[in-house]
Amino acid sequence: MYGLPITPAPNRRSTVPPRPVRAAATVALPLAALAALTACGDTGGLRGAGPTPTAMSPDKLWPGLPPVSSPAFVVGEVNTEVIKGIAVPGDNIRKVDPVAIVRKEITSNPGDYGSGSPYHETSRRMTDCDEGAGKGRCPVLQPYYRDLTGDGRDDLTLGFRQLPGKLTAVRVYTVDKHRLMQVMAWEDAMSGVELAGRSVIIRSPSEVAGYEYRLQWTWDPQQKAMLLTHDEMLRTGPRKKTPTPTPSPSVSPSSSLSASGR
């Protein structure tokens, strides 16, 4: 599903000069004395920790391949959009109704949310959002506010369920030139969403047992968008097996009535 390029790490030489031999000898004396004192209670002597693995530099494969400067596929790494028709009073994104933002997306994408479309249930359940996001059966989740762009103002991280399936849509909005701007969009089956610094982290289950996908978007000031900066498959450990229920001891009718007080 996701591929990770392997980038060789740069070979940086240390700029710290080697320590004088005299300093090493000075430190060695008290260490030797300390070892002599502590060795009294240790009858096993020194034990090796095993061989040290040899550091290996990366090998460059197929150096004769011609270099390329453009991607083979357009996947939309820079995903920005001005949300027209949604005002931002005083450039304060907290004054924008999250439910109104989702309703705007639904009406702008009838192929996704209209009658007979994949997420038609989301559109139908928007009638349950009169009390606001995150309340009752409303598919719009609780909004979160944090400065993700570094301009000192809150940005909006918004999520909503794409029903009747198990997908969740995550959007990030900021204010740019008095306009509401969408700077990140993603949909997936999600096991967790986090905000860390100026990044959005999404975890999704993998078809490989004991692993999950971890994707991270981080604000890029040059592109003025949240860019996908990390795409990993991480081990989470073996999946917990559901314990098999054991049959409970049979209860006689008389003891059952007695226990219930009837």
XYZ file of N, CA and C in Angstrom:
786
model
N 0.830 -1.220 0.000
C 0.000 0.000 0.000
C 0.853 1.254 0.000
N 1.863 1.293 0.920
C 2.733 2.464 0.985
C 4.158 1.995 0.777
N 4.907 2.708 -0.016
C 6.302 2.383 -0.232
C 7.186 3.415 0.416
N 8.319 2.980 0.953
C 9.228 3.877 1.642
C 10.552 3.914 0.900
N 10.985 5.061 0.422
C 12.316 5.162 -0.172
C 13.373 5.074 0.896
N 14.498 4.398 0.583
C 15.597 4.269 1.531
C 16.648 5.274 1.129
N 16.854 6.273 1.967
C 17.785 7.348 1.657
C 19.069 7.132 2.437
N 20.231 6.991 1.768
C 21.484 6.802 2.498
C 21.760 7.982 3.408
N 22.217 7.681 4.629
C 22.536 8.741 5.577
C 23.854 9.388 5.197
N 23.979 10.706 5.320
C 25.247 11.370 4.976
C 26.354 10.948 5.912
N 27.588 10.867 5.383
C 28.743 10.441 6.154
C 29.385 11.673 6.770
N 29.006 11.951 7.998
C 29.532 13.141 8.668
C 30.734 12.748 9.527
N 31.831 13.456 9.333
C 33.011 13.216 10.166
C 32.937 14.067 11.416
N 33.404 13.512 12.508
C 33.333 14.228 13.773
C 34.281 15.412 13.764
N 33.808 16.541 14.287
C 34.652 17.736 14.403
C 35.262 17.860 15.787
N 35.028 16.880 16.667
C 35.579 16.930 18.023
C 36.974 16.335 18.000
N 38.024 17.074 18.456
C 39.388 16.534 18.430
C 39.527 15.379 19.407
N 40.464 14.437 19.130
C 40.666 13.309 20.044
C 41.163 13.778 21.393
N 40.749 13.062 22.440
C 41.167 13.432 23.791
C 42.635 13.091 24.006
N 43.363 13.909 24.806
C 44.769 13.599 25.093
C 44.892 12.280 25.833
N 46.013 11.579 25.601
C 46.252 10.301 26.273
C 46.352 10.501 27.769
N 46.886 11.654 28.198
C 47.054 11.902 29.625
C 45.707 11.924 30.330
N 44.703 12.504 29.690
C 43.386 12.553 30.317
C 42.816 11.161 30.468
N 43.029 10.313 29.473
C 42.512 8.955 29.559
C 43.201 8.186 30.669
N 44.515 8.400 30.820
C 45.239 7.704 31.875
C 44.787 8.171 33.244
N 44.521 9.488 33.376
C 44.070 10.017 34.666
C 42.735 9.410 35.072
N 41.840 9.233 34.117
C 40.537 8.650 34.422
C 40.663 7.169 34.717
N 41.636 6.502 34.085
C 41.763 5.058 34.239
C 42.151 4.667 35.649
N 42.946 5.508 36.366
C 43.399 5.150 37.704
C 42.255 4.997 38.692
N 41.379 6.003 38.859
C 40.277 5.794 39.806
C 39.332 4.696 39.362
N 39.178 4.477 38.071
C 38.312 3.396 37.615
C 38.885 2.045 38.002
N 40.210 1.927 37.908
C 40.841 0.668 38.288
C 40.676 0.413 39.775
N 40.812 1.484 40.585
C 40.633 1.324 42.027
C 39.207 0.935 42.363
N 38.257 1.551 41.678
C 36.856 1.231 41.921
C 36.558 -0.208 41.539
N 37.150 -0.665 40.441
C 36.935 -2.045 40.019
C 37.493 -3.021 41.034
N 38.644 -2.669 41.659
C 39.236 -3.552 42.656
C 38.350 -3.675 43.879
N 37.698 -2.574 44.262
C 36.830 -2.612 45.434
C 35.563 -3.405 45.163
N 34.974 -3.193 44.011
C 33.700 -3.850 43.718
C 33.884 -5.302 43.331
N 35.097 -5.709 42.959
C 35.317 -7.083 42.531
C 35.297 -8.061 43.684
N 35.367 -7.557 44.924
C 35.391 -8.452 46.069
C 34.134 -9.305 46.139
N 33.022 -8.746 45.758
C 31.777 -9.496 45.848
C 31.384 -10.162 44.558
N 32.228 -10.102 43.545
C 31.899 -10.678 42.244
C 32.876 -11.790 41.947
N 32.388 -13.027 41.979
C 33.267 -14.171 41.745
C 33.250 -14.619 40.299
N 32.398 -13.984 39.509
C 32.265 -14.428 38.123
C 33.258 -13.795 37.177
N 33.891 -12.680 37.566
C 34.822 -12.017 36.684
C 34.114 -11.248 35.590
N 34.893 -10.768 34.634
C 34.345 -9.988 33.533
C 33.637 -10.902 32.544
N 32.573 -10.366 31.965
C 31.820 -11.126 30.973
C 31.647 -10.275 29.716
N 31.896 -10.856 28.588
C 31.741 -10.147 27.329
C 30.282 -10.027 26.924
N 29.972 -8.950 26.244
C 28.603 -8.725 25.773
C 28.394 -9.248 24.360
N 29.378 -9.944 23.824
C 29.238 -10.465 22.474
C 29.926 -9.574 21.462
N 30.037 -10.047 20.255
C 30.729 -9.259 19.216
C 29.943 -8.008 18.849
N 30.674 -6.944 18.584
C 30.050 -5.694 18.152
C 29.741 -5.766 16.661
N 28.497 -5.486 16.272
C 28.175 -5.554 14.841
C 28.966 -4.531 14.037
N 29.395 -4.935 12.870
C 30.193 -4.074 12.005
C 29.294 -3.065 11.290
N 29.685 -1.800 11.330
C 28.918 -0.768 10.634
C 29.077 -0.945 9.126
N 27.961 -0.871 8.434
C 27.975 -1.063 6.983
C 27.413 0.172 6.302
N 28.140 0.671 5.326
C 27.664 1.828 4.569
C 26.669 1.361 3.513
N 25.741 2.227 3.111
C 24.762 1.822 2.096
C 25.418 1.602 0.741
N 24.885 0.640 0.009
C 25.363 0.357 -1.340
C 24.404 0.975 -2.345
N 24.920 1.779 -3.241
C 24.098 2.394 -4.270
C 23.866 1.399 -5.400
N 22.604 1.148 -5.700
C 22.255 0.183 -6.733
C 22.016 0.871 -8.069
N 22.374 0.175 -9.131
C 22.133 0.618 -10.500
C 22.539 2.077 -10.737
N 23.807 2.379 -10.561
C 24.253 3.774 -10.740
C 24.088 4.280 -12.167
N 23.888 3.369 -13.126
C 23.742 3.799 -14.508
C 22.351 4.254 -14.883
N 21.388 4.137 -13.958
C 20.035 4.579 -14.282
C 20.020 6.085 -14.532
N 19.321 6.531 -15.574
C 19.292 7.980 -15.841
C 18.494 8.710 -14.771
N 18.943 9.876 -14.334
C 18.203 10.639 -13.321
C 16.899 11.185 -13.888
N 15.907 11.319 -13.017
C 14.608 11.875 -13.420
C 14.295 13.063 -12.526
N 13.502 13.973 -13.046
C 13.175 15.190 -12.299
C 11.682 15.366 -12.068
N 10.858 14.452 -12.582
C 9.411 14.573 -12.393
C 8.847 13.221 -11.977
N 7.785 13.209 -11.165
C 7.217 11.938 -10.703
C 6.477 11.218 -11.821
N 6.398 9.891 -11.689
C 5.683 9.099 -12.688
C 4.181 9.208 -12.513
N 3.735 9.442 -11.270
C 2.311 9.530 -10.981
C 2.039 10.799 -10.183
N 0.920 11.418 -10.450
C 0.495 12.593 -9.699
C -0.404 12.116 -8.566
N 0.066 12.241 -7.327
C -0.698 11.762 -6.173
C -1.225 12.907 -5.322
N -0.919 14.134 -5.684
C -1.476 15.272 -4.961
C -0.855 15.503 -3.603
N 0.487 15.611 -3.550
C 1.139 15.863 -2.268
C 0.749 17.212 -1.679
N 0.596 18.223 -2.532
C 0.188 19.549 -2.067
C -1.318 19.660 -2.280
N -2.057 19.577 -1.184
C -3.519 19.522 -1.257
C -4.089 20.739 -0.547
N -4.346 21.808 -1.298
C -4.901 23.028 -0.715
C -6.130 23.456 -1.505
N -7.044 24.108 -0.800
C -8.281 24.552 -1.445
C -8.898 25.675 -0.622
N -9.297 26.735 -1.281
C -10.043 27.805 -0.621
C -11.502 27.368 -0.499
N -12.030 27.417 0.727
C -13.415 27.021 0.964
C -14.290 28.253 0.766
N -14.918 28.321 -0.379
C -15.745 29.481 -0.705
C -17.099 29.379 -0.009
N -17.619 30.540 0.363
C -18.929 30.586 1.000
C -18.911 30.414 2.498
N -17.726 30.232 3.100
C -17.595 30.113 4.558
C -16.773 31.302 5.041
N -17.403 32.205 5.776
C -16.708 33.391 6.283
C -15.944 33.061 7.558
N -14.884 33.835 7.811
C -14.075 33.689 9.026
C -14.132 35.015 9.772
N -15.065 35.179 10.715
C -15.209 36.456 11.426
C -13.938 36.818 12.193
N -13.393 37.989 11.896
C -12.196 38.455 12.589
C -10.987 37.572 12.387
N -10.955 36.799 11.305
C -9.861 35.847 11.045
C -9.682 34.853 12.188
N -10.731 34.640 12.970
C -10.691 33.711 14.102
C -11.371 32.416 13.681
N -10.575 31.374 13.479
C -11.120 30.122 12.968
C -12.025 29.435 13.980
N -11.890 29.795 15.247
C -12.770 29.218 16.265
C -14.220 29.688 16.099
N -14.420 30.773 15.369
C -15.774 31.278 15.156
C -16.450 30.657 13.926
N -15.750 29.748 13.261
C -16.319 29.060 12.101
C -16.970 27.765 12.578
N -18.189 27.509 12.131
C -18.920 26.313 12.535
C -18.362 25.092 11.799
N -17.793 24.103 12.527
C -17.267 22.907 11.853
C -18.332 22.151 11.067
N -19.556 22.124 11.581
C -20.633 21.430 10.872
C -20.904 22.101 9.526
N -20.839 23.430 9.492
C -21.052 24.152 8.235
C -19.964 23.816 7.219
N -18.744 23.595 7.686
C -17.653 23.237 6.772
C -17.923 21.884 6.125
N -18.354 20.916 6.938
C -18.628 19.583 6.395
C -19.832 19.626 5.460
N -20.853 20.382 5.835
C -22.018 20.508 4.953
C -21.615 21.101 3.596
N -20.682 22.045 3.627
C -20.204 22.647 2.383
C -19.498 21.605 1.522
N -18.685 20.759 2.138
C -17.998 19.705 1.384
C -18.999 18.711 0.800
N -20.034 18.379 1.565
C -21.029 17.416 1.090
C -21.770 17.962 -0.128
N -22.203 19.212 -0.051
C -22.946 19.789 -1.182
C -22.053 19.998 -2.405
N -20.745 20.161 -2.179
C -19.822 20.364 -3.300
C -19.401 19.058 -3.960
N -19.725 17.920 -3.335
C -19.306 16.623 -3.868
C -20.484 15.651 -3.889
N -21.475 15.897 -4.741
C -22.648 15.011 -4.781
C -22.309 13.594 -5.218
N -21.233 13.428 -5.964
C -20.848 12.085 -6.375
C -20.390 11.217 -5.221
N -19.951 11.847 -4.129
C -19.507 11.107 -2.949
C -20.589 10.999 -1.882
N -21.430 12.042 -1.781
C -22.366 12.112 -0.659
C -23.838 12.176 -1.071
N -24.126 12.198 -2.370
C -25.508 12.262 -2.815
C -26.223 10.926 -2.690
N -27.468 10.883 -3.101
C -28.271 9.665 -3.032
C -27.640 8.563 -3.879
N -27.469 7.389 -3.268
C -26.864 6.260 -3.964
C -25.359 6.312 -4.054
N -24.723 7.316 -3.457
C -23.266 7.460 -3.505
C -22.627 6.649 -2.377
N -21.297 6.505 -2.393
C -20.642 5.678 -1.373
C -20.878 6.149 0.061
N -20.993 7.469 0.292
C -21.106 7.988 1.662
C -22.437 8.704 1.871
N -23.491 8.165 1.292
C -24.811 8.805 1.392
C -25.314 8.876 2.828
N -24.873 7.917 3.672
C -25.338 7.910 5.062
C -24.791 9.110 5.830
N -23.600 9.569 5.479
C -23.060 10.773 6.115
C -23.968 11.964 5.854
N -24.390 12.107 4.611
C -25.287 13.207 4.258
C -26.599 13.116 5.028
N -27.143 11.908 5.158
C -28.417 11.745 5.852
C -28.286 12.056 7.334
N -27.159 11.680 7.927
C -26.979 11.862 9.367
C -26.612 13.297 9.741
N -26.354 14.148 8.772
C -26.051 15.540 9.098
C -27.241 16.231 9.750
N -28.433 15.669 9.597
C -29.605 16.235 10.281
C -29.516 16.052 11.789
N -28.593 15.207 12.255
C -28.411 14.983 13.692
C -27.374 15.927 14.288
N -26.955 16.943 13.541
C -25.879 17.828 13.995
C -26.390 19.175 14.491
N -27.677 19.258 14.811
C -28.214 20.542 15.267
C -27.568 21.005 16.569
N -27.124 20.067 17.407
C -26.495 20.425 18.680
C -25.000 20.672 18.539
N -24.454 20.467 17.357
C -23.046 20.747 17.132
C -22.225 19.496 16.896
N -20.962 19.701 16.536
C -20.049 18.594 16.250
C -19.755 17.797 17.513
N -19.602 16.493 17.338
C -19.261 15.628 18.453
C -20.410 15.302 19.372
N -21.634 15.641 18.981
C -22.800 15.405 19.836
C -23.718 14.369 19.189
N -24.169 13.420 19.993
C -25.158 12.454 19.541
C -24.702 11.649 18.333
N -25.570 11.539 17.350
C -25.305 10.747 16.145
C -24.692 11.574 15.022
N -24.294 12.780 15.306
C -23.692 13.639 14.285
C -22.386 13.011 13.795
N -22.201 12.849 12.479
C -20.969 12.239 11.972
C -19.746 13.139 12.080
N -19.943 14.424 12.367
C -18.815 15.342 12.524
C -18.245 15.172 13.927
N -16.963 14.873 14.009
C -16.315 14.615 15.293
C -15.934 15.924 15.977
N -15.543 15.799 17.240
C -15.140 16.979 18.010
C -13.972 17.685 17.321
N -14.062 18.987 17.111
C -12.955 19.713 16.468
C -11.813 19.977 17.454
N -10.607 20.095 16.915
C -9.439 20.416 17.735
C -8.737 21.632 17.133
N -8.238 22.490 18.019
C -7.605 23.736 17.592
C -6.173 23.778 18.114
N -5.248 24.053 17.206
C -3.831 24.191 17.561
C -3.140 24.935 16.427
N -2.101 25.681 16.803
C -1.303 26.386 15.800
C -0.398 25.373 15.106
N -0.769 24.968 13.908
C 0.029 24.024 13.132
C 0.903 24.710 12.091
N 0.618 25.964 11.786
C 1.343 26.672 10.728
C 2.427 27.601 11.263
N 2.464 27.818 12.575
C 3.507 28.644 13.163
C 3.277 30.130 13.075
N 2.042 30.558 12.776
C 1.773 31.995 12.683
C 1.195 32.563 13.974
N 1.146 31.743 15.016
C 0.648 32.209 16.305
C -0.856 32.151 16.449
N -1.569 31.684 15.432
C -3.026 31.589 15.489
C -3.456 30.126 15.401
N -4.608 29.840 16.000
C -5.116 28.477 15.972
C -5.498 28.064 14.560
N -5.243 26.799 14.257
C -5.749 26.160 13.050
C -6.736 25.076 13.478
N -7.525 24.604 12.540
C -8.602 23.661 12.841
C -8.287 22.293 12.252
N -8.287 21.268 13.122
C -8.217 19.878 12.680
C -9.600 19.277 12.850
N -10.168 18.825 11.746
C -11.565 18.401 11.725
C -11.657 16.986 11.169
N -12.526 16.185 11.770
C -12.753 14.827 11.289
C -14.233 14.532 11.204
N -14.597 13.680 10.260
C -15.986 13.235 10.179
C -16.029 11.842 9.568
N -17.053 11.089 9.969
C -17.210 9.714 9.523
C -17.791 9.675 8.117
N -17.233 8.796 7.299
C -17.759 8.581 5.955
C -18.582 7.294 5.984
N -19.870 7.472 6.205
C -20.787 6.364 6.450
C -21.493 5.953 5.156
N -21.892 4.653 5.076
C -22.015 3.663 6.150
C -20.765 2.832 6.392
N -19.663 3.109 5.752
C -18.447 2.333 5.938
C -17.720 2.705 7.217
N -16.446 2.313 7.294
C -15.635 2.543 8.484
C -14.522 3.558 8.233
N -14.689 4.372 7.205
C -13.674 5.375 6.907
C -13.907 6.641 7.718
N -12.809 7.336 7.997
C -12.850 8.643 8.645
C -12.094 9.628 7.770
N -12.672 10.789 7.575
C -12.017 11.856 6.813
C -11.402 12.847 7.791
N -10.156 13.227 7.551
C -9.457 14.213 8.379
C -9.102 15.400 7.495
N -9.414 16.590 7.980
C -9.113 17.824 7.262
C -8.411 18.792 8.212
N -7.516 19.603 7.657
C -6.874 20.682 8.412
C -7.147 21.983 7.675
N -7.576 22.995 8.442
C -7.915 24.303 7.866
C -7.119 25.392 8.577
N -6.742 26.404 7.808
C -6.110 27.589 8.353
C -6.780 28.810 7.718
N -6.376 29.989 8.162
C -6.906 31.233 7.602
C -5.790 31.907 6.820
N -6.045 32.178 5.552
C -5.059 32.814 4.684
C -5.736 33.958 3.933
N -5.258 35.165 4.183
C -5.811 36.366 3.529
C -7.320 36.459 3.744
N -7.722 36.254 4.988
C -9.118 36.351 5.421
C -10.000 35.246 4.830
N -9.392 34.220 4.250
C -10.162 33.134 3.652
C -9.904 31.837 4.407
N -10.920 30.971 4.441
C -10.748 29.646 5.024
C -10.063 28.752 3.998
N -8.907 28.208 4.382
C -8.092 27.435 3.452
C -7.906 26.014 3.987
N -8.255 25.030 3.166
C -7.976 23.637 3.515
C -6.551 23.311 3.081
N -5.730 22.829 4.028
C -4.320 22.582 3.734
C -3.938 21.115 3.875
N -4.901 20.260 4.214
C -4.623 18.823 4.293
C -5.938 18.066 4.248
N -5.949 16.935 3.535
C -7.139 16.091 3.448
C -6.704 14.640 3.310
N -7.339 13.771 4.090
C -7.020 12.340 4.029
C -8.216 11.533 4.511
N -8.445 10.381 3.882
C -9.496 9.468 4.302
C -8.914 8.067 4.407
N -9.285 7.362 5.483
C -8.781 5.999 5.667
C -9.536 5.358 6.825
N -9.344 4.050 6.970
C -9.774 3.378 8.193
C -8.703 3.654 9.237
N -9.047 4.361 10.283
C -8.051 4.884 11.216
C -8.192 4.246 12.591
N -7.029 3.920 13.166
C -6.996 3.425 14.537
C -6.570 4.505 15.516
N -6.107 5.650 15.022
C -5.728 6.742 15.910
C -5.270 7.956 15.132
N -5.547 9.132 15.696
C -5.111 10.404 15.115
C -4.485 11.223 16.235
N -3.325 11.826 15.976
C -2.617 12.597 16.991
C -2.147 13.926 16.406
N -2.026 14.912 17.287
C -1.352 16.165 16.963
C -0.059 16.200 17.760
N 1.062 16.386 17.084
C 2.366 16.433 17.737
C 3.143 17.602 17.160
N 3.331 18.645 17.969
C 3.998 19.834 17.459
C 3.183 20.450 16.344
N 3.763 20.572 15.162
C 3.060 21.091 13.988
C 2.790 19.978 12.978
N 2.540 18.797 13.502
C 2.301 17.637 12.648
C 0.997 16.955 13.019
N 0.404 16.313 12.021
C -0.759 15.447 12.208
C -0.307 14.022 11.917
N -0.546 13.119 12.861
C -0.129 11.724 12.730
C -1.378 10.852 12.680
N -1.454 10.007 11.677
C -2.592 9.107 11.505
C -2.075 7.674 11.502
N -2.692 6.850 12.333
C -2.364 5.424 12.389
C -3.523 4.628 11.802
N -3.181 3.668 10.951
C -4.194 2.855 10.289
C -3.805 1.390 10.380
N -4.781 0.513 10.513
C -4.469 -0.918 10.594
C -3.893 -1.438 9.287
N -3.047 -2.439 9.412
C -2.435 -3.081 8.255
C -3.023 -4.474 8.072
N -2.962 -4.972 6.839
C -3.410 -6.341 6.600
C -2.415 -7.361 7.127
N -1.208 -6.903 7.514
C -0.192 -7.775 8.088
C -0.365 -7.781 9.603
N -0.553 -8.941 10.175
C -0.792 -9.042 11.614
C 0.398 -8.502 12.393
N 0.112 -7.684 13.415
C 1.155 -7.137 14.262
C 1.811 -5.884 13.730
N 1.278 -5.294 12.647
C 1.841 -4.078 12.075
C 0.736 -3.058 11.833
N 1.133 -1.798 11.775
C 0.207 -0.733 11.431
C 0.928 0.294 10.570
N 0.152 1.075 9.852
C 0.704 2.174 9.067
C 0.701 3.439 9.910
N 1.766 4.212 9.797
C 1.883 5.492 10.501
C 2.249 6.554 9.477
N 1.346 7.503 9.282
C 1.566 8.583 8.328
C 1.608 9.907 9.073
N 2.521 10.762 8.678
C 2.683 12.055 9.355
C 2.728 13.181 8.333
N 1.866 14.166 8.563
C 1.847 15.387 7.749
C 2.408 16.534 8.576
N 3.271 17.338 7.985
C 3.902 18.458 8.679
C 3.784 19.710 7.816
N 3.562 20.829 8.474
C 3.395 22.100 7.764
C 4.677 22.488 7.056
N 4.548 22.867 5.780
C 5.676 23.344 4.992
C 5.418 24.796 4.617
N 6.218 25.738 5.128
C 5.940 27.157 4.874
C 6.135 27.557 3.416
N 6.986 26.842 2.677
C 7.180 27.191 1.267
C 5.963 26.793 0.427
N 5.450 25.606 0.661
C 4.287 25.135 -0.092
C 2.968 25.612 0.508
N 3.026 26.136 1.741
C 1.821 26.570 2.454
C 0.781 25.453 2.496
N 1.268 24.267 2.890
C 0.407 23.088 2.962
C 1.012 22.104 3.952
N 0.179 21.159 4.400
C 0.665 20.050 5.208
C 1.141 18.969 4.248
N 2.432 18.655 4.289
C 3.003 17.661 3.386
C 3.186 16.333 4.106
N 3.004 15.240 3.364
C 3.228 13.906 3.911
C 4.734 13.683 4.028
N 5.255 13.808 5.254
C 6.696 13.750 5.474
C 7.174 12.392 5.966
N 6.287 11.570 6.515
C 6.658 10.232 6.979
C 5.568 9.246 6.563
N 5.989 8.108 6.048
C 5.071 7.050 5.626
C 5.729 5.730 6.022
N 5.273 5.157 7.138
C 5.965 4.016 7.715
C 5.010 2.860 7.976
N 5.589 1.673 8.057
C 4.883 0.485 8.511
C 5.603 0.012 9.762
N 4.931 0.065 10.902
C 5.567 -0.180 12.187
C 4.991 -1.416 12.851
N 5.844 -2.092 13.595
C 5.403 -3.266 14.343
C 4.713 -2.823 15.625
N 3.573 -3.407 15.892
C 2.821 -3.094 17.109
C 2.750 -4.267 18.058
N 3.296 -5.422 17.674
C 3.188 -6.610 18.504
C 2.059 -7.489 18.012
N 2.026 -8.715 18.503
C 0.970 -9.635 18.058
C -0.400 -9.158 18.486
N -1.368 -9.396 17.636
C -2.728 -9.025 17.981
C -3.244 -9.913 19.102
N -3.959 -9.282 20.017
C -4.502 -10.026 21.137
C -5.622 -10.942 20.657
N -5.509 -12.187 21.069
C -6.548 -13.140 20.722
C -7.724 -13.002 21.682
N -8.910 -13.104 21.144
C -10.097 -13.046 21.984
C -10.178 -14.314 22.810
N -10.214 -14.201 24.146
C -10.252 -15.413 24.973
C -11.503 -16.226 24.700
N -11.308 -17.543 24.643
C -12.438 -18.440 24.425
C -13.226 -18.574 25.715
N -14.507 -18.275 25.706
C -15.281 -18.369 26.952
C -15.396 -19.805 27.418
N -15.237 -19.998 28.725
C -15.369 -21.326 29.312
C -16.764 -21.490 29.864
N -17.329 -22.685 29.737
C -18.692 -22.886 30.253
C -18.744 -22.705 31.758
N -19.713 -21.946 32.222
C -19.868 -21.726 33.656
C -20.542 -22.927 34.281
N -20.280 -23.176 35.576
C -20.930 -24.315 36.245
C -22.440 -24.154 36.246
N -23.118 -25.279 36.079
C -24.581 -25.250 36.031
C -25.150 -24.817 37.368
N -26.233 -24.059 37.320
C -26.880 -23.552 38.528
C -28.262 -24.172 38.611
N -28.549 -24.747 39.743
C -29.867 -25.364 39.906
C -30.917 -24.292 40.077
N -32.157 -24.578 39.678
C -33.214 -23.572 39.816
C -33.391 -23.089 41.238
N -33.207 -23.962 42.185
C -33.425 -23.556 43.575
C -32.371 -22.572 44.038
N -31.078 -22.848 43.684
C -30.021 -21.927 44.094
C -30.150 -20.610 43.367
N -30.620 -20.627 42.109
C -30.811 -19.389 41.372
C -31.871 -18.530 42.017
N -32.964 -19.125 42.423
C -34.017 -18.368 43.082
C -33.552 -17.840 44.420
N -32.741 -18.659 45.120
C -32.260 -18.230 46.430
C -31.322 -17.052 46.296
N -30.450 -17.085 45.258
C -29.482 -16.005 45.087
C -30.162 -14.715 44.697
N -31.272 -14.795 43.981
C -31.947 -13.582 43.555
C -32.854 -13.015 44.624
N -33.070 -13.774 45.685
C -33.896 -13.287 46.778
C -35.368 -13.445 46.518
N -35.724 -14.184 45.475
C -37.133 -14.381 45.166
C -37.686 -15.582 45.900
